[in-house]
Short mmCIF file of N, CA, C and O in Angstrom, two decimals:
data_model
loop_
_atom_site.label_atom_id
_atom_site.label_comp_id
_atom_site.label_asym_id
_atom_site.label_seq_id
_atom_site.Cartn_x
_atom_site.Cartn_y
_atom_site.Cartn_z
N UNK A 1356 0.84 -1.18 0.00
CA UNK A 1356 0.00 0.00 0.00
C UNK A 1356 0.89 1.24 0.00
O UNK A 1356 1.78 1.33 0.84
N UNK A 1357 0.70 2.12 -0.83
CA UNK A 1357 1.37 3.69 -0.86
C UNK A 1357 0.73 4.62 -0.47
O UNK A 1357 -0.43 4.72 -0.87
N UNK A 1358 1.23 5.58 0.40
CA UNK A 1358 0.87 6.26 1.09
C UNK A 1358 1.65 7.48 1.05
O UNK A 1358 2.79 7.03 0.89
N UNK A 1359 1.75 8.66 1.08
CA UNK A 1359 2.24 9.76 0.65
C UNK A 1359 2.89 11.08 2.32
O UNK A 1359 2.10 11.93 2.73
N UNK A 1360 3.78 10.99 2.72
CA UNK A 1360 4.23 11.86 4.34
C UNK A 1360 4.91 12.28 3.91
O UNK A 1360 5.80 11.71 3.29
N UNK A 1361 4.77 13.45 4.06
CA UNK A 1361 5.71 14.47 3.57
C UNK A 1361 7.04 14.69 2.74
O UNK A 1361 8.22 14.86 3.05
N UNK A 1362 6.10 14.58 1.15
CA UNK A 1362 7.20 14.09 0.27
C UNK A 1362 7.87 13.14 -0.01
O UNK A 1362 8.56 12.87 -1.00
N UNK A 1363 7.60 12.52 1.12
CA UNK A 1363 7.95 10.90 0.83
C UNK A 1363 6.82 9.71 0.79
O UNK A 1363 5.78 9.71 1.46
N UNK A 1364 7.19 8.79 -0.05
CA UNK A 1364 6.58 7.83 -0.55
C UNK A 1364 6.70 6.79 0.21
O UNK A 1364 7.74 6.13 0.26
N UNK A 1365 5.30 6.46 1.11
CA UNK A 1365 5.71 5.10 2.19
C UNK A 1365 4.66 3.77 1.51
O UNK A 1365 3.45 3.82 1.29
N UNK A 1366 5.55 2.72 1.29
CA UNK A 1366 5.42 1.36 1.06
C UNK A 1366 5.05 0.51 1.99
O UNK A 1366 6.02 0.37 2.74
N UNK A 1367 4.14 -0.16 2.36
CA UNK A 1367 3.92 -1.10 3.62
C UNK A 1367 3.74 -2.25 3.30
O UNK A 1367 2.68 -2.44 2.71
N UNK A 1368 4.47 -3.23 3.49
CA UNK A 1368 4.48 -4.64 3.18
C UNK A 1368 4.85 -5.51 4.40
O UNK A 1368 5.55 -5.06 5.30
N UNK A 1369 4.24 -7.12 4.41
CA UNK A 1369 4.28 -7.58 5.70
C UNK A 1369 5.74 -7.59 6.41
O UNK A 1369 5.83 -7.89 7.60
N UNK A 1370 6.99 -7.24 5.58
CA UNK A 1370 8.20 -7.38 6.35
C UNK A 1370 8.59 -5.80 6.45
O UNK A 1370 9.40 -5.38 7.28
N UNK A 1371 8.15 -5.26 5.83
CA UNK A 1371 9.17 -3.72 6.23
C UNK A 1371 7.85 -2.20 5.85
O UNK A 1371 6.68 -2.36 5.53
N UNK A 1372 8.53 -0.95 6.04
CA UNK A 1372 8.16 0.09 5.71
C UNK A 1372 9.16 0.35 4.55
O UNK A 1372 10.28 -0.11 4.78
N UNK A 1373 9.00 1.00 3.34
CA UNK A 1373 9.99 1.49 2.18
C UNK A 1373 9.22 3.30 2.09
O UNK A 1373 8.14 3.66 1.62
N UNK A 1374 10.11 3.95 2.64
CA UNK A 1374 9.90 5.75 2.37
C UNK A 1374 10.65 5.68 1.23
O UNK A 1374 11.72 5.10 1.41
N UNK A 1375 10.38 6.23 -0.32
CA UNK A 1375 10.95 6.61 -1.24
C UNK A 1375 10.34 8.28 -1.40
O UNK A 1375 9.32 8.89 -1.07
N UNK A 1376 11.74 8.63 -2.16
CA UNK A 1376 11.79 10.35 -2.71
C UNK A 1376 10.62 10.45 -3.94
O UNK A 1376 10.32 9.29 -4.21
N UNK A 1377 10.12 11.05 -4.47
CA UNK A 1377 8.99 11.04 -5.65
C UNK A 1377 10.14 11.93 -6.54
O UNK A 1377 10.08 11.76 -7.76
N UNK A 1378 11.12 12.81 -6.05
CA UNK A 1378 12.02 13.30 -7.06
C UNK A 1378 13.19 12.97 -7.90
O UNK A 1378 13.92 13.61 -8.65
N UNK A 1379 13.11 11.87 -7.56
CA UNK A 1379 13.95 11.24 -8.95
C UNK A 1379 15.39 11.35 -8.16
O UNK A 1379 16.03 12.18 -8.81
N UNK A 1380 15.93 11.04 -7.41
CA UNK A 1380 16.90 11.05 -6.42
C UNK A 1380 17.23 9.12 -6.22
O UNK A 1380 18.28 8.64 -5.80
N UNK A 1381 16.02 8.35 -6.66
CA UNK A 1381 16.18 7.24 -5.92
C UNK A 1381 16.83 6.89 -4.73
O UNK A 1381 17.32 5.77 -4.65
N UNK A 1382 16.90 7.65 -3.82
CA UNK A 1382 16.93 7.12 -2.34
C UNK A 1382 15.80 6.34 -1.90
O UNK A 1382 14.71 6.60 -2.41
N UNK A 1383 15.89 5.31 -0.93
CA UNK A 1383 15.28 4.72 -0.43
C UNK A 1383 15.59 4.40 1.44
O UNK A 1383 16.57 3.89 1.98
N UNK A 1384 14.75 4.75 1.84
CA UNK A 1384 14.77 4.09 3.24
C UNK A 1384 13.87 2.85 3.89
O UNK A 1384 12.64 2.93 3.86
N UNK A 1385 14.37 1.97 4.32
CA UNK A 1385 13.55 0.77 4.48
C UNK A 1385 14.02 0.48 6.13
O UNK A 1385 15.11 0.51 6.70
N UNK A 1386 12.91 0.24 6.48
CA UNK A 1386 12.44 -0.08 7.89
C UNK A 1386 11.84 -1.57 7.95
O UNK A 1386 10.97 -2.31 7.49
N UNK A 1387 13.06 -1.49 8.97
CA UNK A 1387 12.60 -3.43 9.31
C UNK A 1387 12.59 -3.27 10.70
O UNK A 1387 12.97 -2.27 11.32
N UNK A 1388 11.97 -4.71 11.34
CA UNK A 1388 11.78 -4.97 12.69
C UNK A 1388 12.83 -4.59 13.47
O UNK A 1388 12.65 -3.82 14.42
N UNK A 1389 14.44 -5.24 13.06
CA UNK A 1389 15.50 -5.11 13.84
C UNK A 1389 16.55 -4.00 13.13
O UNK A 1389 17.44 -3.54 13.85
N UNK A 1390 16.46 -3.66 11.98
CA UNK A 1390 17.47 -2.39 11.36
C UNK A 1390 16.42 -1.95 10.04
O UNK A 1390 15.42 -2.39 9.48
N UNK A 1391 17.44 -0.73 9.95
CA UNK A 1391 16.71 0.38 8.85
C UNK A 1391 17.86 0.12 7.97
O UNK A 1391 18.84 -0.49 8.41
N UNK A 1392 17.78 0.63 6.42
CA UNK A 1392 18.44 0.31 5.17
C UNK A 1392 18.19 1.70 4.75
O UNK A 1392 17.05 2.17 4.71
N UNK A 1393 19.52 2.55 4.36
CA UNK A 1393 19.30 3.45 3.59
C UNK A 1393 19.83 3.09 2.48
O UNK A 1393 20.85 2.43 2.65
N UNK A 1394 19.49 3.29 1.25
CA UNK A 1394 20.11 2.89 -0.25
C UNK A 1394 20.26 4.19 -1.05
O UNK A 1394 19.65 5.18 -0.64
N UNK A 1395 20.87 4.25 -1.97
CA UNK A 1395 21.16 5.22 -2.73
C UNK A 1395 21.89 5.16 -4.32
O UNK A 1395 23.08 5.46 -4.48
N UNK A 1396 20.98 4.72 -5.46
CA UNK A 1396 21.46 4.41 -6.27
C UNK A 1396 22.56 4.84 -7.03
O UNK A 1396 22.91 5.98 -6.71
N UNK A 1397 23.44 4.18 -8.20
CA UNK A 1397 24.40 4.80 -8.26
C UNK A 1397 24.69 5.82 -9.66
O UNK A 1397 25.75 5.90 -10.27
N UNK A 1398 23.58 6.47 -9.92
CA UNK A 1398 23.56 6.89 -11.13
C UNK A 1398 23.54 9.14 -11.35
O UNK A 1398 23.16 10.00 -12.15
N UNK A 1399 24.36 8.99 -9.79
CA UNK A 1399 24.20 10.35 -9.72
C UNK A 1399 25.43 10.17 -10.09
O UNK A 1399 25.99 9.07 -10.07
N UNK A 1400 26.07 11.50 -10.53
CA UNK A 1400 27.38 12.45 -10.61
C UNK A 1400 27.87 13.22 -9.94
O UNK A 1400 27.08 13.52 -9.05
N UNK A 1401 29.26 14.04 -9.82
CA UNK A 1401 29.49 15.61 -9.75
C UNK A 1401 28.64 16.03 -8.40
O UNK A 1401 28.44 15.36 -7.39
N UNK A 1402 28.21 17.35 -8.74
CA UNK A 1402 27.49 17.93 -7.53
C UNK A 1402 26.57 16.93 -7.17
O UNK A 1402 26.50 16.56 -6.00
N UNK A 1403 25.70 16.35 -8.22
CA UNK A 1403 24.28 15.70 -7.81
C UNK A 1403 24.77 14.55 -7.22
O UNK A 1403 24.06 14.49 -6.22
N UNK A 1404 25.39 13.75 -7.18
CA UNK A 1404 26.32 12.64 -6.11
C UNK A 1404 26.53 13.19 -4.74
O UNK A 1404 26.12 12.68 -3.70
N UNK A 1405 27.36 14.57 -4.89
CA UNK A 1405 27.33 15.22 -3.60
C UNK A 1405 26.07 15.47 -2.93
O UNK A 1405 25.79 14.87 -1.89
N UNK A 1406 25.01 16.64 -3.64
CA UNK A 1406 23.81 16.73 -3.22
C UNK A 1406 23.11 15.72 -2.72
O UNK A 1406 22.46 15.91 -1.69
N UNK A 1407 23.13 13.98 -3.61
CA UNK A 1407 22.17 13.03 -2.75
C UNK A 1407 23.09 12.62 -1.41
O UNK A 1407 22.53 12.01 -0.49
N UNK A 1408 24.37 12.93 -1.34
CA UNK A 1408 25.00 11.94 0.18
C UNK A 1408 24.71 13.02 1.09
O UNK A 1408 24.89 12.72 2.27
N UNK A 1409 24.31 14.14 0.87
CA UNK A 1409 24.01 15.23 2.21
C UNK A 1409 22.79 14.93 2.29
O UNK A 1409 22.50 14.90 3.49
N UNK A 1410 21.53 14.59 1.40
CA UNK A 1410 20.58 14.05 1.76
C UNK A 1410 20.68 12.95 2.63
O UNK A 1410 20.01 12.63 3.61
N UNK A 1411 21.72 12.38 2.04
CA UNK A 1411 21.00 10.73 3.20
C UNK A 1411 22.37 11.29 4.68
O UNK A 1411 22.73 10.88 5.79
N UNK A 1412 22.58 12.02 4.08
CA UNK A 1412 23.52 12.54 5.93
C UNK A 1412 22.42 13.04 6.94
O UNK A 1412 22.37 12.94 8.16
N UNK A 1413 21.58 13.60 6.07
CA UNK A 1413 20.20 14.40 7.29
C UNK A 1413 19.43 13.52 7.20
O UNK A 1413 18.72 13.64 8.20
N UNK A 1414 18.96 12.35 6.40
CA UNK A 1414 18.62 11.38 6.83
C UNK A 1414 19.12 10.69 7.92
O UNK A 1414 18.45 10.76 8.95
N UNK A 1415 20.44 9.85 7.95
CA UNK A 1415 20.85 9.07 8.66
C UNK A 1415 20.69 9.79 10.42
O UNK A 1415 20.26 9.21 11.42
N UNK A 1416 21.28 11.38 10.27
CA UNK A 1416 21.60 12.43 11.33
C UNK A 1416 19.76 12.22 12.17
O UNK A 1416 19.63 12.44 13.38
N UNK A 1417 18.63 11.83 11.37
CA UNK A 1417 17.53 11.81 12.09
C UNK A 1417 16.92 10.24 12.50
O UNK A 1417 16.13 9.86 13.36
N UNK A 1418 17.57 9.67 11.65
CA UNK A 1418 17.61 8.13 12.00
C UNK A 1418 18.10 7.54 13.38
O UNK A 1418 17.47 6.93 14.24
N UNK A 1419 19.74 8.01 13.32
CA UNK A 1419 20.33 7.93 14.28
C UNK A 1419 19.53 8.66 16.16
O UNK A 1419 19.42 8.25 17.32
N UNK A 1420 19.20 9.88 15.35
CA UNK A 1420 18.36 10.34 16.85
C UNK A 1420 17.33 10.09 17.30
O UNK A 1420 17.17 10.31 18.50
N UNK A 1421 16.22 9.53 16.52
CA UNK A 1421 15.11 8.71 16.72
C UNK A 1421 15.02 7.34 17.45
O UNK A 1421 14.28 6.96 18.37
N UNK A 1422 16.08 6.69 16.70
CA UNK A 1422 16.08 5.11 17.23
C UNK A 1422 17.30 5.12 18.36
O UNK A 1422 17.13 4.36 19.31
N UNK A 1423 18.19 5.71 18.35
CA UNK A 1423 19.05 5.84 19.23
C UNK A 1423 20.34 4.43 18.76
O UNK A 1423 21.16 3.70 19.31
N UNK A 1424 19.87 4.67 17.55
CA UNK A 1424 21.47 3.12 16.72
C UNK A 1424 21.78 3.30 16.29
O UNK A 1424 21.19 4.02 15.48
N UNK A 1425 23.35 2.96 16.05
CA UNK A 1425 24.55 3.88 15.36
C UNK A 1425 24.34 3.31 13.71
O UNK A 1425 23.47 2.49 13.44
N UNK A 1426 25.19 3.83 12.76
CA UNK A 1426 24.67 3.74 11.34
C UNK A 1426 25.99 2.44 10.94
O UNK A 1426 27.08 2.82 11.37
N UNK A 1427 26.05 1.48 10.46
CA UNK A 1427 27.31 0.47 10.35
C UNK A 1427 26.85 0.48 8.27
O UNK A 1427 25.82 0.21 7.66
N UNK A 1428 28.22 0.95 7.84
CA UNK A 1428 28.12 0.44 6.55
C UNK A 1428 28.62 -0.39 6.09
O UNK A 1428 29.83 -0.47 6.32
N UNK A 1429 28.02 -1.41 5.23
CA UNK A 1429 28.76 -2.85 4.95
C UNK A 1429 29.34 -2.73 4.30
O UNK A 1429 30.08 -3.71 4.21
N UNK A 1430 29.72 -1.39 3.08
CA UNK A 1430 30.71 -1.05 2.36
C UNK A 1430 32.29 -1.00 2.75
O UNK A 1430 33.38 -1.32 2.27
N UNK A 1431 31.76 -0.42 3.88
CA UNK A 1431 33.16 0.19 4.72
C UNK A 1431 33.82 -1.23 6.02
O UNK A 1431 34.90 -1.46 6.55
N UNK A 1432 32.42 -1.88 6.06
CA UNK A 1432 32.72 -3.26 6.89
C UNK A 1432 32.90 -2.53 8.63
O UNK A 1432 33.82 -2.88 9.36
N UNK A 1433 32.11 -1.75 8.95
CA UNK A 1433 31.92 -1.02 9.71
C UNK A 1433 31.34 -0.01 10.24
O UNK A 1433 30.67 0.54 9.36
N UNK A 1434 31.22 0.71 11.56
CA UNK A 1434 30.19 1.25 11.83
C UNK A 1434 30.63 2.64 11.25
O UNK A 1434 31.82 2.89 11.05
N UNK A 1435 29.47 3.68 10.96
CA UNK A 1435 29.59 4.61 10.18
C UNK A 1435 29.84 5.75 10.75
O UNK A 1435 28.81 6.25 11.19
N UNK A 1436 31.12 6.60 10.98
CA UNK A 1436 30.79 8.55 11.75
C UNK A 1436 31.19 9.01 10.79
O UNK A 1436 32.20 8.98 10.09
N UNK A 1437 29.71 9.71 10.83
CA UNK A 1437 29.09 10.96 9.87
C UNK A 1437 29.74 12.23 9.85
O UNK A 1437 29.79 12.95 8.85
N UNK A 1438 30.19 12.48 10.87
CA UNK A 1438 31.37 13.75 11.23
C UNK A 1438 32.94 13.21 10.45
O UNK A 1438 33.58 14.09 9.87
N UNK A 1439 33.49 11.83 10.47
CA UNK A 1439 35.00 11.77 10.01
C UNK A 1439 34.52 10.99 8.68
O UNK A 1439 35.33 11.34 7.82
N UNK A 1440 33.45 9.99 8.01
CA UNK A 1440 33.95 9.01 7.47
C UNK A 1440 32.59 9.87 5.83
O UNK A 1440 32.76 9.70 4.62
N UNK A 1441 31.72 10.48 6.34
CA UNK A 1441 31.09 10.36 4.94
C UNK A 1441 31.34 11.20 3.55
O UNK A 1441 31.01 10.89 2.41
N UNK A 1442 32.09 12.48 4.06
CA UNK A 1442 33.23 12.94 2.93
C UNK A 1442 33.72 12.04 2.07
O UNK A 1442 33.57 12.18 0.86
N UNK A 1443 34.32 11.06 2.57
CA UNK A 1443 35.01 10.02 1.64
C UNK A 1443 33.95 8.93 1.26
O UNK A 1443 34.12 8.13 0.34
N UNK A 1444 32.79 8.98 2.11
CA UNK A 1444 32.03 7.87 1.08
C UNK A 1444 31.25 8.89 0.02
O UNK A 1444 30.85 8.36 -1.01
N UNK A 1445 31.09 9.84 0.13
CA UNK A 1445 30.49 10.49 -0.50
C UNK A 1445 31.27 10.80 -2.32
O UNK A 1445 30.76 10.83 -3.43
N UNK A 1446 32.87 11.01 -1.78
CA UNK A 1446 33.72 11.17 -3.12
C UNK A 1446 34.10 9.06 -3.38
O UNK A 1446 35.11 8.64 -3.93
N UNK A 1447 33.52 8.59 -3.08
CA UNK A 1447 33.71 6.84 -3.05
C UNK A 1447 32.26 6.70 -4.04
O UNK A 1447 32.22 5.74 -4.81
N UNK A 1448 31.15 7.61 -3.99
CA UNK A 1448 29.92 7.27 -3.98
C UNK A 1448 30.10 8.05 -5.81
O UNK A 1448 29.77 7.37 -6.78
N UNK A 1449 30.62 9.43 -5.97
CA UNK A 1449 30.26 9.83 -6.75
C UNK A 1449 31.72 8.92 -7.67
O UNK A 1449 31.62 8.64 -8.86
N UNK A 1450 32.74 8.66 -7.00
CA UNK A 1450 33.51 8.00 -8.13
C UNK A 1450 33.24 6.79 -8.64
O UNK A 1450 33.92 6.48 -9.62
N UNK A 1451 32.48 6.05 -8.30
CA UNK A 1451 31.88 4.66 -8.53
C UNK A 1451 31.00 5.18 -9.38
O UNK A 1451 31.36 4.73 -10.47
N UNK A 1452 29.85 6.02 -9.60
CA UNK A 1452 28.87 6.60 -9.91
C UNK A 1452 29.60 7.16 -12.11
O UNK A 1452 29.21 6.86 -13.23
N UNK A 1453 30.64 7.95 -11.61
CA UNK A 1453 31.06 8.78 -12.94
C UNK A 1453 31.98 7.00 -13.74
O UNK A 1453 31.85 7.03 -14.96
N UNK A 1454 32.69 5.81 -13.31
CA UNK A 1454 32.93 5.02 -13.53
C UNK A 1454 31.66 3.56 -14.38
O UNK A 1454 31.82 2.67 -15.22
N UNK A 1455 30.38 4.11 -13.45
CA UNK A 1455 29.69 2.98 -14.06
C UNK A 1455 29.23 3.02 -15.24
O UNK A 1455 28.97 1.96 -15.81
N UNK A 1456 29.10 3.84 -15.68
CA UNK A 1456 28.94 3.91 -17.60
C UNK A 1456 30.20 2.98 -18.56
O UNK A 1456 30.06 2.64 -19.74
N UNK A 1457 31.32 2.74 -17.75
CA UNK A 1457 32.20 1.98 -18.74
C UNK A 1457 32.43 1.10 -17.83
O UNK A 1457 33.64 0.91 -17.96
N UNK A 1458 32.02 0.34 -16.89
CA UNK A 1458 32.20 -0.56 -15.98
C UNK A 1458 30.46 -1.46 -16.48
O UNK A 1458 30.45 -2.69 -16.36
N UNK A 1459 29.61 -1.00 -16.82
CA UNK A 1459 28.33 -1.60 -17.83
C UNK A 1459 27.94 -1.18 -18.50
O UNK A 1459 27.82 0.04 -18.49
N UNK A 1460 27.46 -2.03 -19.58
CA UNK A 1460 27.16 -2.10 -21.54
C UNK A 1460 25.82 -0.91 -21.02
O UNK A 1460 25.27 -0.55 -19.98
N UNK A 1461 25.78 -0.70 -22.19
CA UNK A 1461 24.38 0.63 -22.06
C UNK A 1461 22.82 -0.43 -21.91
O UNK A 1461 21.73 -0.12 -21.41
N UNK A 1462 23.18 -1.56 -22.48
CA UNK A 1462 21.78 -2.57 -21.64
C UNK A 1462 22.17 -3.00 -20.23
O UNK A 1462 21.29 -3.42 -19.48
N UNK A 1463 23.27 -2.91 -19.89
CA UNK A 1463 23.02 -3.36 -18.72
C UNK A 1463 23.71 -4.59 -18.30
O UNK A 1463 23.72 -4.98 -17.13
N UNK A 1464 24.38 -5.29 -19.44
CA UNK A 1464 25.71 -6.23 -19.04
C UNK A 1464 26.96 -5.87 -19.31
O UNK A 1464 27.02 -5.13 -20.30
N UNK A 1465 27.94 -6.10 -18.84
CA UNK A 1465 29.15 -5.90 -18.50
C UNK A 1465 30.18 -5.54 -19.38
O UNK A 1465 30.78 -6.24 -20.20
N UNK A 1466 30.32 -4.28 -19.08
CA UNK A 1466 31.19 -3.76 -20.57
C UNK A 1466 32.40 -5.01 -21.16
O UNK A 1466 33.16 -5.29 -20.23
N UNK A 1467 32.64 -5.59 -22.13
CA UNK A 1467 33.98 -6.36 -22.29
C UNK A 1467 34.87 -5.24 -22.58
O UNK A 1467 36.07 -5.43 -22.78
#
């Protein structure tokens, strides 16, 4: 069922909550019983790479104060501070991001 809170798009299904952006950002936040999932696809660039990781920083920054649980990224294989570590996921986020156009075929399998 979709449901519409303030700008965000909430999903309710028997295992989780899914809040999505309606602006074309593809962020996603997903709420489960025992942890939350922030996602963030990888098809931003440049500023707009930057612009979506400060989004999910004031995300995470209200996540974190709500539930009172620290943020662990499985990227990093560890728990996440938002003050020393997301600068660098953020330039990790947009360099993966400006790379995936020649890292996959324009359908969608694997550049040779």
């Amino acid at each position: 069922m979709w449901t519409t809170i303030d700008r965000l798009h909430r999903f309710t299904s028997q295992h989780c909550i899914d809040l999505d952006r309606p602006d074309g950002t593809g962020v996603q936040v997903s709420l489960f019983e025992h942890e939350l999932a922030v996602t963030v696809p990888y098809w931003h660039t440049g500023r707009a790479a930057r612009a979506v990781m400060g989004l999910v920083r004031s995300y995470l920054a209200i996540l974190e104060q709500e539930t009172g649980w620290e943020t662990y990224d499985p990227q990093l294989g560890r728990g996440l501070d938002r003050a020393r570590d997301l600068e660098g996921v953020s330039g990790s986020h947009a360099d993966i991001s400006a790379r995936l156009p020649g890292l996959v075929g324009g359908d969608g399998s694997a550049a040779s």
